[in-house]
XYZ file of C-alpha atoms in Angstrom:
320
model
C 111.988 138.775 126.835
C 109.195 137.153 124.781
C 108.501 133.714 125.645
C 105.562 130.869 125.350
C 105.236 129.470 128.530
C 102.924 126.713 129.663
C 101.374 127.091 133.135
C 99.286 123.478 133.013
C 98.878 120.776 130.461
C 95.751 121.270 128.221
C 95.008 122.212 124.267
C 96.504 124.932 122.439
C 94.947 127.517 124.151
C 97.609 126.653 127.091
C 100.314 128.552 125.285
C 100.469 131.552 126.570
C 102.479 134.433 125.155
C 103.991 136.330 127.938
C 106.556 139.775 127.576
C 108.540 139.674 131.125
C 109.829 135.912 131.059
C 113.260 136.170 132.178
C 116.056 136.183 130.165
C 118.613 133.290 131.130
C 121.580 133.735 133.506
C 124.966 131.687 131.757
C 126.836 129.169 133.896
C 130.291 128.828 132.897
C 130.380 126.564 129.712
C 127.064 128.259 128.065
C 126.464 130.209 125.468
C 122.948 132.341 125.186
C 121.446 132.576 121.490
C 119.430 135.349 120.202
C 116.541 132.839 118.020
C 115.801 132.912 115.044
C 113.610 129.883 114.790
C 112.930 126.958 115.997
C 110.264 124.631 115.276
C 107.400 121.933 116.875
C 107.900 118.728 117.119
C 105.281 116.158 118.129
C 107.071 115.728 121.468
C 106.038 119.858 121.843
C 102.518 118.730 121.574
C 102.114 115.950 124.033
C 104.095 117.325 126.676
C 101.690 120.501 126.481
C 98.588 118.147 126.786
C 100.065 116.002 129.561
C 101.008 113.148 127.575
C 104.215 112.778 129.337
C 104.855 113.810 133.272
C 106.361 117.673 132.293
C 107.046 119.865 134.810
C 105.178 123.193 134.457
C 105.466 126.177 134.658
C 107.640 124.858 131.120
C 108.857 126.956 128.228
C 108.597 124.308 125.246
C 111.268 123.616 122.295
C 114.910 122.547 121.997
C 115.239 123.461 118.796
C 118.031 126.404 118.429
C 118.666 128.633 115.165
C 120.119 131.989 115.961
C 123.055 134.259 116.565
C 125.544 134.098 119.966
C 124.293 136.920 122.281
C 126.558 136.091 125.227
C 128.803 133.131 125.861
C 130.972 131.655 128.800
C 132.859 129.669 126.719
C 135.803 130.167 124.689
C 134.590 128.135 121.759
C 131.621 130.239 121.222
C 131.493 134.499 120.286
C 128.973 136.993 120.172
C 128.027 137.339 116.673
C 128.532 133.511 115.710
C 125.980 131.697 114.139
C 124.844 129.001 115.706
C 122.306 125.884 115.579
C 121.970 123.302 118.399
C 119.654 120.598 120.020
C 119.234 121.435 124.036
C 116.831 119.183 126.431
C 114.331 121.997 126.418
C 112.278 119.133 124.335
C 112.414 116.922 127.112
C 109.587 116.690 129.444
C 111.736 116.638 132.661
C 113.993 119.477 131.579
C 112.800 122.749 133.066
C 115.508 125.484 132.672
C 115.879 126.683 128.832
C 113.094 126.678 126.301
C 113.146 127.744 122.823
C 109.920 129.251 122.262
C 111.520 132.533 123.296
C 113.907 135.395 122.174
C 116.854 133.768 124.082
C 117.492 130.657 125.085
C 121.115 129.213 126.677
C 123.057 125.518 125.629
C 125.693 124.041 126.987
C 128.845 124.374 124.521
C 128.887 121.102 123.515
C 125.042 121.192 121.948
C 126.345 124.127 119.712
C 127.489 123.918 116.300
C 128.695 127.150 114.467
C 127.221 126.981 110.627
C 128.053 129.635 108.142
C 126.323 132.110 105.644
C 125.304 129.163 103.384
C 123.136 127.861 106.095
C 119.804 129.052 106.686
C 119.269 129.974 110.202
C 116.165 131.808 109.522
C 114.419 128.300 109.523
C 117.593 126.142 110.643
C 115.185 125.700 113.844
C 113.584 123.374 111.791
C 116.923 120.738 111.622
C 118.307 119.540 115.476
C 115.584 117.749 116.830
C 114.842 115.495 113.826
C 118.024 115.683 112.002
C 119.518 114.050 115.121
C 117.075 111.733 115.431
C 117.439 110.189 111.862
C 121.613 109.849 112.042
C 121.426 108.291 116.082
C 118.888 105.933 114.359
C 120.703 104.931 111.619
C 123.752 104.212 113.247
C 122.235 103.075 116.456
C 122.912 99.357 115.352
C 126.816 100.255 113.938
C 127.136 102.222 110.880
C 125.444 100.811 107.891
C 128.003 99.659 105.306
C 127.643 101.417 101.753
C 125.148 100.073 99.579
C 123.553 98.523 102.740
C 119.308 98.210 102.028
C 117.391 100.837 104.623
C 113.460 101.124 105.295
C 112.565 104.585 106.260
C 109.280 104.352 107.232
C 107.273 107.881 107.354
C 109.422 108.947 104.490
C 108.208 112.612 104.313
C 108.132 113.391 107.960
C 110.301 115.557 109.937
C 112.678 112.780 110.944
C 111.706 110.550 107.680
C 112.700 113.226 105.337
C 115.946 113.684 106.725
C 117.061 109.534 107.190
C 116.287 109.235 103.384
C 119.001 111.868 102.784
C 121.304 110.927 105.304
C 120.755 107.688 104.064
C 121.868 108.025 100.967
C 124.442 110.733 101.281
C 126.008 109.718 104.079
C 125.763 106.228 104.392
C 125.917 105.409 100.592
C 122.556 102.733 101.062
C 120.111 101.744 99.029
C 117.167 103.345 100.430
C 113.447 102.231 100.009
C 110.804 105.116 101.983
C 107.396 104.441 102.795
C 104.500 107.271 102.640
C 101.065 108.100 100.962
C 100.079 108.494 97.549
C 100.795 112.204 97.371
C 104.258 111.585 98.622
C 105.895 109.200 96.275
C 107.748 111.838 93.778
C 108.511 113.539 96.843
C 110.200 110.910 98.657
C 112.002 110.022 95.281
C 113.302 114.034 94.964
C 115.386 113.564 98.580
C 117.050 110.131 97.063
C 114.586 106.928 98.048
C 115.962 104.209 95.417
C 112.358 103.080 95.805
C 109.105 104.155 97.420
C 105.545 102.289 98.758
C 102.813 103.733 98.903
C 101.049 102.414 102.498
C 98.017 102.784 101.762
C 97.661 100.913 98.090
C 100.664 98.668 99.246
C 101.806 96.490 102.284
C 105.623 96.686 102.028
C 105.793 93.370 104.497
C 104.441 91.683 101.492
C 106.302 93.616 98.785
C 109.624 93.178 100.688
C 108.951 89.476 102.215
C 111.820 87.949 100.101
C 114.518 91.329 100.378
C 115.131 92.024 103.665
C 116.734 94.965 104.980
C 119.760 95.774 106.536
C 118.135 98.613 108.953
C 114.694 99.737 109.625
C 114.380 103.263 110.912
C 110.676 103.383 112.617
C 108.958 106.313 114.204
C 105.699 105.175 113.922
C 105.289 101.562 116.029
C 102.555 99.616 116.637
C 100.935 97.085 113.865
C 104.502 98.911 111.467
C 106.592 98.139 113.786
C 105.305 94.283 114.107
C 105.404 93.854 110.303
C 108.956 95.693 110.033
C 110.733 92.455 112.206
C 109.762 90.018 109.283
C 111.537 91.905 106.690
C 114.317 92.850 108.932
C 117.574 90.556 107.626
C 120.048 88.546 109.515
C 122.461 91.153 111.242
C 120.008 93.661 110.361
C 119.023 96.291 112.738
C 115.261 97.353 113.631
C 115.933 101.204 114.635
C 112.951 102.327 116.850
C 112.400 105.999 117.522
C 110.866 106.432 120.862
C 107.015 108.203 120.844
C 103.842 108.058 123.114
C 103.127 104.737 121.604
C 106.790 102.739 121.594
C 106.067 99.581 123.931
C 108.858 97.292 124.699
C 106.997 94.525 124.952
C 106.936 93.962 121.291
C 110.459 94.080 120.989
C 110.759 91.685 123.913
C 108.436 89.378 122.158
C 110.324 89.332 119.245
C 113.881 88.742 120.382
C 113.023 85.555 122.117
C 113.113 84.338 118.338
C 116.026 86.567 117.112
C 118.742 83.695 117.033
C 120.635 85.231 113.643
C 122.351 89.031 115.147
C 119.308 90.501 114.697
C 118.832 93.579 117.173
C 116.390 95.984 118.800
C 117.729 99.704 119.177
C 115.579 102.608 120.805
C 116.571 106.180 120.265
C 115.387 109.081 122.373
C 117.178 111.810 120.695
C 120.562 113.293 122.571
C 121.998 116.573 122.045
C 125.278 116.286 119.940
C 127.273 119.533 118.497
C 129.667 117.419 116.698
C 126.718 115.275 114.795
C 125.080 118.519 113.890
C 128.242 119.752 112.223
C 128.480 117.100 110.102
C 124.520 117.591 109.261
C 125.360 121.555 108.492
C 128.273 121.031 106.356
C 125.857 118.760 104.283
C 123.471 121.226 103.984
C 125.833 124.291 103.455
C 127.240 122.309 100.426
C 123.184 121.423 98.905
C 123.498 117.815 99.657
C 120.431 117.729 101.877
C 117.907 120.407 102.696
C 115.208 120.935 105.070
C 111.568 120.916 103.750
C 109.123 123.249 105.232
C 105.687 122.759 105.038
C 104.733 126.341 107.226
C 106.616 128.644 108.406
C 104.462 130.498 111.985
C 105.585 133.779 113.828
C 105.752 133.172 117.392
C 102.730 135.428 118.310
C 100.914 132.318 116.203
C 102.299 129.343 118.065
C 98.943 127.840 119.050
C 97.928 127.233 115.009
C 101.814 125.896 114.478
C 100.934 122.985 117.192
C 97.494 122.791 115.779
C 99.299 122.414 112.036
C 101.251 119.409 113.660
C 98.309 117.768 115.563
C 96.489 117.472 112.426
C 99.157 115.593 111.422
C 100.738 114.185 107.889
C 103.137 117.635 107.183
C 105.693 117.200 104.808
C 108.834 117.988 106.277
C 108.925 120.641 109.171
C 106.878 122.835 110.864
C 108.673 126.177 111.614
C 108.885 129.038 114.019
C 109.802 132.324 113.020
C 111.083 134.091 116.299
C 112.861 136.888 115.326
C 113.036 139.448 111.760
């Protein structure tokens, strides 16, 4: 089968296209999935320039969109389509990749979705969709009407907390992102929107604190974010190359009012992505693509992501 593998960290030019990667061998309580997409994530990019300790030879992705090829398990039959969220995104995870014409998951990383759903990009939905609902919820489930930060608003995993947000949680959501961005960020259901760069929302929101702050950005954000974060309230973290604990640490020594920390790293979940699909096969919330690649052009898809600021998602187009 067709698959990008990467032989040693490095740029772009590491991806390597190859015709004779082997297609994977199910254990009992897998299912293989013909792809129709996936999609790169920012985690893609690092571990292919050594940001992270990967083990190469590595085919990239964990992103799953396609149709059930083969399955050893009873839940799962050929023909069913399918989305999921397997560790191939992790950097210590060496089996299954989904920069390829098959790739295998475990059972319980599967969700079936129906016509209404479009698995032509759905590769574009498990890694970030994931990421947003674990992060809102990593602190309890926020109540309805309950006031959320997104920051990154009309990122991958931005886009989809404002929706998820809103539909699912019922809150009040306020979204941060640049100037081009504010109608945008207002379409998916932010209540209200600041623009970072004309506006410090530390300053804006000093005196109406919220209830959770989703973060994957860190650093001189993520220090501003605790003093609008209310008592109770719930600082969300999502973890990237530049999360350090440190500030949290800092922080908590000060945190005498229920205030708390929460880190996500993404876990595969079938029965989270279900409820994600259902939204999204009933137009509640959609996924935004900002490019759509063939696989033979993976190396400009990771260079689209690099360069950073995409609206949405970033997706591979596997098979026809």
């Amino acid at each position: 089968m067709r698959a990008v593998v990467v032989k040693q960290p490095g740029p772009p030019d590491v991806l390597e296209l190859v015709h004779d990667w082997p297609v994977p061998q199910l254990r009992d309580g897998e299912v293989l999935v013909r792809q129709s997409s996936t999609s790169v994530n920012p985690v893609d990019y690092k571990i292919r320039e050594g940001a992270f300790k990967g083990k190469f030879p590595k085919v990239l992705g964990g992103d799953v969109s396609g149709i059930v090829e083969d399955s050893k398990a009873a839940e799962f039959q050929k023909g069913d389509q399918v989305i999921a969220l397997t560790f191939g995104y992790h950097w210590d995870y060496n089996e299954y990749g989904s920069y390829a014409d098959f790739t295998a998951s475990k059972k319980e990383w599967l969700t079936k979705v129906t016509e209404k759903f479009p698995i032509e990009i759905g590769g574009g939905v498990p890694l970030v969709a994931l990421t947003a609902l674990q992060a809102l919820q990593s602190g309890g489930a926020p109540k309805p009407g309950a006031h959320v930060l997104i920051q990154g608003g009309p990122g991958g995993v931005g886009h989809f907390a404002i929706q998820l947000a809103k539909v699912h949680f019922k809150a009040y959501v306020v979204a941060t992102g640049g100037p081009s961005n504010q109608a945008f960020m207002k379409e998916l259901g932010a209540d209200e929107t600041v623009d970072y760069k004309n506006e410090d929302f530390s300053v804006k929101y000093k005196d109406k604190p919220f209830d959770v702050i989703v973060d994957p950005i860190g650093g001189e954000v993520e220090k501003r974010c605790y003093t609008v974060l209310a008592p109770g309230g719930t600082y969300a973290h999502i973890f990237n190359e530049h999360t350090n604990t440190q500030n949290a640490e800092e922080a908590k020594k000060n945190w005498k009012d229920g205030r708390k920390y929460t880190l996500t790293l993404v876990q595969p979940n079938g029965e989270q992505l279900g409820l994600i699909a259902r939204y999204m096969e009933a137009g509640k919330i959609r996924l935004v693509v900002e490019k759509e690649f063939p696989l033979e052009q993976i190396r400009d898809a990771h260079k689209e992501v690099e360069g950073g600021h995409v609206r949405g998602k970033v997706v591979v187009k596997v098979s026809a």
